[in-house]
Coordinates of C-alpha atoms in Angstrom, one line a residue:
M980 CA 44.1 139.7 59.6
A981 CA 44.2 141.8 55.9
P982 CA 44.6 139.7 52.9
F983 CA 47.7 140.3 51.9
N984 CA 49.1 138.9 55.2
L985 CA 47.0 135.5 54.4
F986 CA 48.1 134.8 50.9
F987 CA 51.1 135.4 52.3
L988 CA 50.9 133.3 54.1
L989 CA 48.8 130.8 52.6
H990 CA 51.9 130.7 49.4
L991 CA 55.0 130.6 52.3
L992 CA 53.2 127.6 53.7
F993 CA 51.3 126.1 50.8
I994 CA 54.5 124.4 48.6
P995 CA 53.3 121.6 46.4
T996 CA 53.6 118.2 48.1
T997 CA 53.4 115.3 45.2
Y998 CA 54.2 112.2 47.1
Y999 CA 52.0 110.4 50.0
I1000 CA 53.3 110.4 53.3
Q1001 CA 52.3 107.4 56.0
P1002 CA 53.1 108.3 59.7
Y1003 CA 54.3 104.3 60.5
D1004 CA 57.5 104.3 62.6
G1005 CA 55.4 102.1 65.2
G1006 CA 51.5 102.4 65.2
F1007 CA 49.6 99.6 64.7
I1008 CA 46.5 101.3 63.9
S1009 CA 46.0 104.3 61.7
G1010 CA 43.9 107.0 60.5
V1011 CA 43.8 108.4 56.9
I1012 CA 41.5 111.9 56.9
S1013 CA 41.5 111.8 52.7
N1014 CA 39.9 116.1 50.4
K1015 CA 36.6 113.8 51.1
G1016 CA 36.9 114.2 55.1
I1017 CA 39.6 117.3 55.1
D1018 CA 35.8 119.4 53.7
F1019 CA 33.9 118.3 55.5
A1020 CA 35.7 118.5 59.0
K1021 CA 36.0 121.7 57.8
D1022 CA 32.1 122.7 56.9
L1023 CA 31.6 120.7 60.4
L1024 CA 33.8 123.6 61.7
I1025 CA 32.6 126.4 60.1
E1026 CA 29.5 124.9 61.5
K1027 CA 30.5 124.7 65.3
G1028 CA 32.6 128.6 64.8
I1029 CA 28.8 130.2 63.8
E1030 CA 27.1 128.5 66.4
S1031 CA 29.7 129.7 68.8
I1032 CA 29.5 133.7 67.3
V1033 CA 25.4 134.1 66.4
L1034 CA 24.5 136.1 69.3
L1035 CA 27.7 137.4 70.1
N1036 CA 27.8 140.2 72.3
L1037 CA 30.0 143.1 71.1
P1038 CA 31.4 146.2 73.3
E1039 CA 29.8 149.1 73.4
I1040 CA 30.9 152.5 70.6
E1041 CA 30.9 155.5 72.5
N1042 CA 31.6 158.2 70.2
S1043 CA 31.7 162.1 69.4
A1044 CA 31.5 164.2 66.8
Q1045 CA 30.6 168.2 65.7
V1046 CA 27.3 168.8 64.0
P1047 CA 27.3 172.3 62.2
L1048 CA 24.7 174.7 63.4
V1049 CA 23.8 171.4 66.0
G1050 CA 26.4 171.5 67.7
K1051 CA 28.6 168.4 69.6
A1052 CA 26.6 165.4 69.8
K1053 CA 27.0 161.8 72.1
V1054 CA 26.4 159.4 70.5
V1055 CA 26.8 156.1 72.1
L1056 CA 25.7 152.7 70.6
S1057 CA 25.6 149.1 72.8
H1058 CA 23.8 146.3 72.7
I1059 CA 26.1 145.2 69.5
T1060 CA 24.8 141.7 68.2
I1061 CA 25.4 139.3 65.8
K1062 CA 22.6 138.7 64.5
D1063 CA 23.6 136.1 61.8
I1064 CA 26.8 134.4 59.6
Q1065 CA 26.3 133.7 56.2
V1066 CA 29.7 131.7 54.3
N1067 CA 30.1 132.1 51.1
S1068 CA 33.1 130.3 49.9
S1069 CA 35.6 128.0 52.5
S1070 CA 38.9 126.3 51.8
V1071 CA 40.9 124.1 53.7
M1072 CA 44.8 123.5 52.6
I1073 CA 47.2 121.9 54.3
G1074 CA 51.0 122.1 53.6
E1075 CA 53.6 120.4 55.9
S1076 CA 53.9 123.0 58.5
G1077 CA 50.4 123.2 59.3
I1078 CA 46.2 123.7 58.5
V1079 CA 45.4 126.8 57.1
V1080 CA 41.5 127.1 56.3
V1081 CA 40.6 130.2 54.9
V1082 CA 36.7 132.0 54.4
S1083 CA 35.7 134.3 52.0
G1084 CA 32.9 136.7 51.2
A1085 CA 30.8 136.2 54.1
T1086 CA 28.6 138.0 55.4
A1087 CA 26.8 139.0 58.7
H1088 CA 24.4 141.3 60.0
L1089 CA 24.3 143.0 62.7
S1090 CA 21.3 145.3 65.3
M1091 CA 22.3 147.4 68.0
K1092 CA 20.9 150.1 70.3
W1093 CA 21.8 154.2 69.7
N1094 CA 21.8 157.0 71.8
Y1095 CA 22.9 160.6 72.1
T1096 CA 23.2 163.6 73.2
V1097 CA 23.3 167.0 71.6
S1098 CA 25.1 170.6 73.5
S1099 CA 25.4 173.4 72.4
W1100 CA 25.3 177.3 72.9
L1101 CA 22.0 177.4 71.8
I1102 CA 20.6 175.2 72.2
P1103 CA 20.6 175.6 76.8
I1104 CA 18.4 172.4 77.3
G1105 CA 20.5 169.7 75.9
I1106 CA 18.7 167.2 73.2
S1107 CA 19.0 163.1 73.4
D1108 CA 17.5 161.0 71.6
S1109 CA 17.9 156.7 70.8
G1110 CA 16.0 153.8 69.3
T1111 CA 17.9 150.5 66.6
A1112 CA 19.7 149.7 64.0
S1113 CA 20.9 147.2 61.6
I1114 CA 24.6 146.8 59.9
K1115 CA 24.8 144.2 57.5
V1116 CA 29.1 143.8 57.1
K1117 CA 29.6 142.2 53.2
G1118 CA 33.2 141.3 52.2
M1119 CA 34.1 139.9 55.5
Q1120 CA 37.0 137.2 55.2
V1121 CA 38.1 135.2 58.1
G1122 CA 41.3 132.7 58.3
L1123 CA 43.5 130.5 60.6
T1124 CA 46.0 128.8 60.7
L1125 CA 46.6 125.6 62.6
S1126 CA 49.3 123.3 63.9
L1127 CA 48.5 119.7 64.9
K1128 CA 51.1 117.8 67.2
N1129 CA 51.7 114.7 69.6
K1130 CA 52.3 115.7 72.6
E1131 CA 53.0 113.2 75.3
G1132 CA 50.3 110.2 73.6
R1133 CA 48.1 112.9 72.0
L1134 CA 47.9 115.2 69.5
K1135 CA 48.4 118.7 70.4
L1136 CA 46.6 120.7 68.7
S1137 CA 47.8 125.0 68.4
L1138 CA 46.5 128.3 66.6
L1139 CA 49.8 129.3 64.6
D1140 CA 47.5 132.0 63.2
H1141 CA 44.3 133.5 62.7
G1142 CA 42.6 137.0 62.0
C1143 CA 38.9 138.1 60.1
Y1144 CA 39.4 141.1 58.0
V1145 CA 35.9 143.1 57.5
G1146 CA 34.9 145.2 53.8
D1147 CA 32.3 147.2 53.4
L1148 CA 29.6 147.8 56.0
S1149 CA 26.1 149.5 55.4
I1150 CA 23.7 151.0 58.6
K1151 CA 19.4 151.4 58.6
L1152 CA 18.4 153.9 61.8
D1153 CA 14.4 152.6 62.5
G1154 CA 14.1 156.9 63.7
G1155 CA 17.0 159.2 64.0
A1156 CA 17.8 162.6 62.1
A1157 CA 19.5 162.2 58.1
W1158 CA 22.8 163.9 59.9
L1159 CA 22.6 161.0 63.2
Y1160 CA 22.9 158.4 59.9
Q1161 CA 26.1 160.4 58.4
L1162 CA 28.0 160.8 61.4
L1163 CA 27.7 156.7 62.5
V1164 CA 28.7 156.3 59.0
D1165 CA 32.1 159.2 59.3
A1166 CA 32.4 158.6 63.3
F1167 CA 31.9 154.7 63.7
E1168 CA 32.2 152.6 60.4
E1169 CA 35.7 152.1 61.6
N1170 CA 34.8 151.2 65.1
I1171 CA 32.9 149.1 64.7
A1172 CA 34.3 146.7 61.5
S1173 CA 37.2 146.8 64.4
S1174 CA 34.7 145.4 67.5
V1175 CA 33.7 142.3 65.4
E1176 CA 37.6 141.7 63.7
E1177 CA 38.4 141.9 67.1
G1178 CA 34.6 140.1 68.7
I1179 CA 35.4 137.1 65.6
S1180 CA 38.8 137.3 65.9
G1181 CA 38.4 136.4 69.5
K1182 CA 36.1 133.7 68.9
I1183 CA 37.9 131.7 66.4
K1184 CA 40.9 132.0 69.6
E1185 CA 38.5 130.6 72.2
G1186 CA 37.3 127.2 70.0
I1187 CA 40.6 126.9 68.7
T1188 CA 41.2 126.2 72.8
K1189 CA 37.6 124.0 73.4
L1190 CA 38.6 122.1 70.9
D1191 CA 42.5 121.5 72.0
N1192 CA 41.0 120.7 76.1
F1193 CA 38.7 118.1 74.3
L1194 CA 41.1 116.2 72.4
Q1195 CA 43.7 117.0 75.2
A1196 CA 41.0 115.6 77.5
L1197 CA 40.5 111.7 74.7
P1198 CA 41.7 108.8 76.9
K1199 CA 46.0 106.8 76.0
Q1200 CA 43.2 104.0 76.7
I1201 CA 40.4 102.9 75.7
S1202 CA 38.8 99.2 79.2
L1203 CA 37.2 97.2 76.7
D1204 CA 36.4 94.6 79.2
E1205 CA 37.7 93.4 83.0
T1206 CA 40.6 92.0 80.8
A1207 CA 41.9 94.6 78.1
A1208 CA 42.0 97.4 77.3
L1209 CA 43.2 99.3 74.1
N1210 CA 46.5 101.1 73.9
V1211 CA 45.2 104.5 71.7
S1212 CA 48.5 107.0 72.2
F1213 CA 49.2 108.7 69.0
V1214 CA 53.0 107.5 67.4
G1215 CA 54.6 110.6 66.1
N1216 CA 53.8 113.3 64.7
P1217 CA 50.3 113.7 62.0
V1218 CA 51.8 114.1 58.2
L1219 CA 50.8 116.1 56.2
S1220 CA 50.2 116.2 52.7
N1221 CA 48.6 118.0 50.0
S1222 CA 45.8 116.2 50.1
S1223 CA 45.2 114.1 53.3
V1224 CA 46.6 113.6 57.3
A1225 CA 47.4 110.7 58.8
V1226 CA 47.8 109.6 62.6
A1227 CA 49.3 106.6 63.7
I1228 CA 48.4 105.4 67.3
D1229 CA 50.2 101.8 69.6
G1230 CA 46.6 99.6 69.1
L1231 CA 48.5 96.7 71.2
F1232 CA 45.7 95.4 73.7
T1233 CA 46.9 95.3 76.6
R1234 CA 45.5 94.4 80.3
T1235 CA 43.1 96.8 82.0
S1236 CA 44.8 97.0 85.1
Q1237 CA 48.5 97.0 83.2
I1238 CA 50.3 100.7 83.5
L1239 CA 51.5 102.3 79.8
V1240 CA 54.5 102.7 79.5
P1241 CA 56.4 103.8 76.0
Q1242 CA 57.3 100.9 73.3
S1243 CA 60.3 100.0 71.3
Y1244 CA 59.2 99.9 67.7
K1245 CA 59.5 98.1 64.2
K1246 CA 59.8 101.4 60.9
G1247 CA 59.1 100.0 58.2
Y1248 CA 55.1 100.1 57.7
Q1249 CA 53.4 101.1 54.8
V1250 CA 49.2 101.0 54.3
S1251 CA 48.0 102.7 50.9
S1252 CA 46.0 105.8 51.7
A1253 CA 43.3 105.1 48.3
C1254 CA 39.8 102.7 49.1
G1255 CA 39.3 100.4 46.3
G1256 CA 38.1 103.5 44.3
L1257 CA 35.8 104.5 46.6
P1258 CA 35.4 108.5 47.7
K1259 CA 36.0 108.0 51.5
M1260 CA 35.8 110.4 53.9
I1261 CA 38.1 108.0 56.0
K1262 CA 40.4 104.6 56.3
V1263 CA 41.4 103.2 59.5
S1264 CA 43.6 100.4 58.8
I1265 CA 44.8 97.7 61.2
H1266 CA 47.7 95.5 62.1
E1267 CA 47.5 92.2 62.6
N1268 CA 49.9 92.9 65.3
V1269 CA 46.0 93.7 66.8
F1270 CA 44.2 90.6 67.3
K1271 CA 48.2 89.0 68.1
S1272 CA 48.2 90.7 70.9
A1273 CA 44.4 90.0 72.5
S1274 CA 44.9 86.8 71.7
L1275 CA 47.9 86.9 74.1
V1276 CA 46.7 89.2 76.6
Y1277 CA 42.5 87.0 76.6
F1278 CA 44.9 83.6 76.6
N1279 CA 47.8 84.8 79.2
A1280 CA 43.5 86.2 81.4
G1281 CA 42.3 82.6 81.6
K1282 CA 39.7 83.6 79.2
M1283 CA 40.8 81.3 76.8
Q1284 CA 38.2 78.8 78.0
L1285 CA 34.5 77.5 77.6
I1286 CA 32.5 74.6 80.2
I1287 CA 30.1 73.0 77.7
D1288 CA 27.1 71.1 80.2
E1289 CA 23.9 71.6 78.0
L1290 CA 24.3 70.7 74.0
P1291 CA 20.5 71.0 71.8
D1292 CA 21.2 67.4 72.1
Q1293 CA 21.3 66.9 75.9
A1294 CA 22.0 63.3 75.4
L1295 CA 25.4 63.6 74.5
L1296 CA 26.0 65.2 77.8
N1297 CA 26.1 61.7 79.7
T1298 CA 27.6 58.7 79.0
A1299 CA 24.7 56.8 78.3
G1300 CA 24.9 58.4 75.1
W1301 CA 28.7 57.7 75.0
R1302 CA 28.8 53.6 75.1
F1303 CA 28.7 52.5 71.9
I1304 CA 31.8 55.0 70.8
V1305 CA 33.6 55.1 74.9
P1306 CA 31.9 51.6 76.5
Q1307 CA 34.5 51.7 79.1
L1308 CA 33.4 55.3 80.2
Y1309 CA 29.8 53.5 80.5
K1310 CA 30.8 50.3 81.8
R1311 CA 33.1 52.5 84.7
Y1312 CA 30.6 55.6 85.5
P1313 CA 27.1 53.9 83.7
N1314 CA 24.3 56.8 83.2
D1315 CA 26.6 60.1 84.7
N1316 CA 26.3 62.9 83.6
M1317 CA 29.5 64.1 82.2
Q1318 CA 30.9 68.1 81.2
I1319 CA 33.3 69.3 78.6
N1320 CA 36.5 71.0 79.1
V1321 CA 37.5 73.8 75.6
S1322 CA 40.4 75.2 76.5
A1323 CA 43.2 76.6 75.1
S1324 CA 46.8 75.1 75.1
F1325 CA 48.6 78.1 72.8
P1326 CA 47.4 81.3 72.2
P1327 CA 45.4 81.4 68.8
V1328 CA 47.3 82.9 66.0
I1329 CA 46.2 84.8 63.9
Q1330 CA 47.1 86.6 60.2
V1331 CA 45.1 89.2 57.6
G1332 CA 45.1 87.6 54.4
Y1333 CA 44.2 89.0 51.4
Q1334 CA 40.0 88.0 51.2
D1335 CA 39.7 87.3 55.1
I1336 CA 41.2 86.6 58.9
G1337 CA 43.0 83.5 59.2
A1338 CA 43.1 81.9 63.0
T1339 CA 44.8 79.2 64.5
V1340 CA 43.7 78.1 67.5
S1341 CA 45.0 74.5 70.1
V1342 CA 42.3 73.5 72.0
D1343 CA 42.1 70.6 75.1
I1344 CA 38.9 69.8 75.5
T1345 CA 38.5 67.9 78.5
I1346 CA 36.1 65.0 78.9
N1347 CA 34.6 65.3 83.0
V1348 CA 32.6 63.1 85.0
L1349 CA 29.4 64.1 87.2
E1350 CA 29.2 61.4 89.8
G1351 CA 28.5 61.7 93.5
G1352 CA 28.8 65.6 94.0
E1353 CA 32.2 65.1 92.4
T1354 CA 33.5 66.4 89.3
I1355 CA 36.2 63.4 87.0
P1356 CA 38.2 64.0 84.3
V1357 CA 39.1 61.4 82.4
A1358 CA 40.3 61.7 79.4
C1359 CA 41.1 65.1 77.2
I1360 CA 41.6 65.2 73.2
S1361 CA 43.8 67.9 72.1
V1362 CA 42.4 69.7 69.3
D1363 CA 43.7 71.7 66.0
I1364 CA 41.5 74.0 64.6
S1365 CA 41.9 76.4 61.4
A1366 CA 38.9 78.6 61.0
S1367 CA 38.6 82.2 59.0
C1368 CA 36.7 85.7 60.3
S1369 CA 34.7 87.6 58.3
V1370 CA 34.6 91.6 59.7
E1371 CA 31.9 93.6 58.7
I1372 CA 30.3 97.2 60.0
L1373 CA 27.2 97.5 61.7
G1374 CA 26.2 101.0 62.5
N1375 CA 29.1 102.0 64.0
N1376 CA 30.2 99.0 65.8
I1377 CA 32.8 96.9 63.4
A1378 CA 31.5 93.0 64.0
G1379 CA 32.9 89.4 62.5
R1380 CA 31.9 86.2 61.9
I1381 CA 34.0 82.7 62.9
R1382 CA 33.5 79.3 60.2
L1383 CA 35.1 75.8 59.5
Q1384 CA 37.4 75.0 57.7
N1385 CA 39.6 71.9 59.6
F1386 CA 40.5 69.9 62.7
S1387 CA 43.0 67.2 63.9
A1388 CA 42.7 65.4 67.0
Y1389 CA 44.3 62.6 69.3
L1390 CA 44.6 61.7 72.3
K1391 CA 46.8 63.5 75.1
W1392 CA 45.4 61.4 77.7
S1393 CA 43.1 58.9 79.4
K1394 CA 42.4 57.2 82.8
I1395 CA 39.8 55.1 81.0
G1396 CA 42.1 53.2 78.1
K1397 CA 42.4 53.5 74.6
L1398 CA 40.1 56.2 73.3
R1399 CA 39.0 55.6 69.5
I1400 CA 38.8 59.1 68.7
H1401 CA 37.8 58.3 64.3
L1402 CA 34.7 57.5 67.1
I1403 CA 34.5 60.6 68.5
Q1404 CA 36.1 63.3 65.8
S1405 CA 32.2 63.2 64.9
L1406 CA 32.0 64.2 68.2
V1407 CA 33.4 66.9 67.8
S1408 CA 33.0 68.3 65.7
S1409 CA 29.3 68.6 66.2
A1410 CA 30.6 70.0 69.6
L1411 CA 32.8 72.9 67.8
K1412 CA 29.7 73.5 65.1
T1413 CA 27.1 73.8 67.4
V1414 CA 28.2 75.4 70.3
V1415 CA 31.4 76.1 70.3
L1416 CA 31.2 78.6 66.6
P1417 CA 27.1 79.5 67.7
Y1418 CA 29.0 81.1 70.9
L1419 CA 31.9 82.8 70.2
N1420 CA 30.0 84.1 67.1
R1421 CA 27.1 84.9 69.2
Q1422 CA 30.4 86.8 71.3
L1423 CA 31.1 88.7 67.8
K1424 CA 27.8 89.5 66.2
S1425 CA 27.4 92.4 68.9
G1426 CA 30.9 93.6 67.6
Y1427 CA 33.1 96.3 69.1
P1428 CA 32.0 100.0 69.1
L1429 CA 34.6 101.6 66.3
P1430 CA 35.6 105.2 68.1
T1431 CA 33.3 109.1 67.2
I1432 CA 34.2 112.4 67.4
D1433 CA 31.4 114.6 69.0
D1434 CA 28.8 112.1 68.2
Y1435 CA 29.9 111.2 64.6
G1436 CA 30.8 107.8 63.7
F1437 CA 30.9 106.5 60.1
Q1438 CA 28.0 105.0 57.2
N1439 CA 28.8 102.9 53.8
S1440 CA 31.8 101.7 55.3
I1441 CA 33.8 98.7 53.6
V1442 CA 36.7 96.6 54.5
L1443 CA 39.4 96.2 52.9
Y1444 CA 41.5 92.9 53.5
N1445 CA 45.4 93.9 52.4
Y1446 CA 48.3 91.4 53.7
P1447 CA 48.9 92.4 57.0
W1448 CA 47.0 95.2 57.1
I1449 CA 42.6 95.3 57.3
S1450 CA 41.3 98.1 56.4
V1451 CA 37.5 100.2 57.1
C1452 CA 37.0 102.6 54.5
S1453 CA 34.2 104.6 55.2
D1454 CA 32.1 108.2 55.4
A1455 CA 31.3 109.8 58.4
S1456 CA 27.5 110.9 59.8
F1457 CA 26.4 112.1 63.2
I1458 CA 25.1 109.4 65.1
E1459 CA 21.6 109.7 66.8
Q1460 CA 21.8 109.0 70.2
D1461 CA 18.4 106.9 71.9

C-alpha cells in the first residue's frame, strides 16, 4: 500500500466525531476502552505482530543480468530472513467505519545467502561463487484497517485493507566482487522490497485471522458454579468514536443448564465514560439488573439456605441455653440439641446507590430440635434484614463485604406457644453478626475473577457508584501465571 493510499483512506474514514455514543440497546454490562487503552492495545498488537514477523523466511529470488566483459550472470538469493524490526512511530485512529493502525518510519534488518554463476564465450568454463549478505530496510510504512461487528453474539474482526511500503534499501555483501554488489542493487532491489512488502502483508492477514478466530472462540456463557452462569454474549455492534471503543454484553445470570435464547431489551440506558477524572484504560459498568438476576437464579434454585449447627457459643444450640428466654421449649424438650435453618422467603431486593449497593433480604428462621435422631421444627421467625455491600478489586478479582444496617422480626408460627420476640431478637442479632454475615463475607472475600484476555487483566482499579450502575475503572497489565 503506497503512502498516498494510506492518507486517502484516513481522510475518508476519519471525519471527526465530537460526541460520545454508548451502545446501550439492552446490554447490562458495558465496556469502554479509552484513548489510553486503545494506545496500549495498539502497542500490544504491534509487539505481537513483530514477534510473528521476526525470523520470517521470504521466498527465494532468482534473476540474471548481462555484466560487461564478464558475461551473463545468474544470481540466486536464498534464505532471506527478517531478523529484526524497529518501530520509530505508530498511531491508531478510530472512526465510525473502522479502526486504522499505522506504523511509519520502521526499520528492518534482513540476512540472506547469495550465489552466482557466470558463463561467457571468453570463459568456456563457468565460474561461480557464494556468500552471505545483510540488508537494511528504512522508511518502512505499514497500515491496516479493521472492522469490528457483532455476529450472533460474538465480535467479528475483519481486515478491510492492509499493506506495507518499503522506502530505502541498502545491501552489505560478505565477500563477492564489486560488480556483484552493483548487480544486486540494480537488479534485485525492487525484488527484495516487493518480497518484504508481500511477506509482511501476508503476516498481517494471518495475524488478524488468528485474532478473529480467538474472538469467535470466546464463550457466550460463563459457568460460575453448578447453579448459575453469566450470559456474556454481545448485544448490538460496538460503537466507535474518535476517543473510545464501547461494547455492550447481555450480562444477566441464568441457570447453568438453561439454553440461551434471544432477549427483548429496553433501550435508553446511558453511562458516562468518565472515571472520576483519572486517566484509565478501561471502564466496565454493571447494571443493578445483573445482581437482581443473580438473586433470582439462586433463589429459584433453592440455594439461599443455611443450616446452622455450630456456633461460637455452642450452648445456644441446646434447649438449656434457651430455658430463660423460651421456657416452654426447655420444658418440652429438656437438654436437647438444636439446629437453626435460615432460608430466604423472597429473592433479595438489590439496588445500586451512590456509595454502595443496598440489599433487603427476608428470611425465615426455623428452630429445629434434634431428638432421637429426628429433626422436629418447633417455631419459625420471619426476619427482614437491610444490609449494604461495598465492592473492591483484589488483584484480578472483584470482591465484596456485607454490613448489617437494620432488621426486624416477628413470629410466623409456633408449636410451643407464643414467644417473646423482643428477647429472641438479641439471639437473632448474635446469629447474624457471628455466623450468617461472617459466612457470607468469607464467600465474598475470595471474589469472582474479572475477565482476562490473553493473560492480560486489571491493574490499579477503582470502583465508582452511579445509580443504577457500578463501574470498575482500571488499567491493564500482564498477569503472571503460577
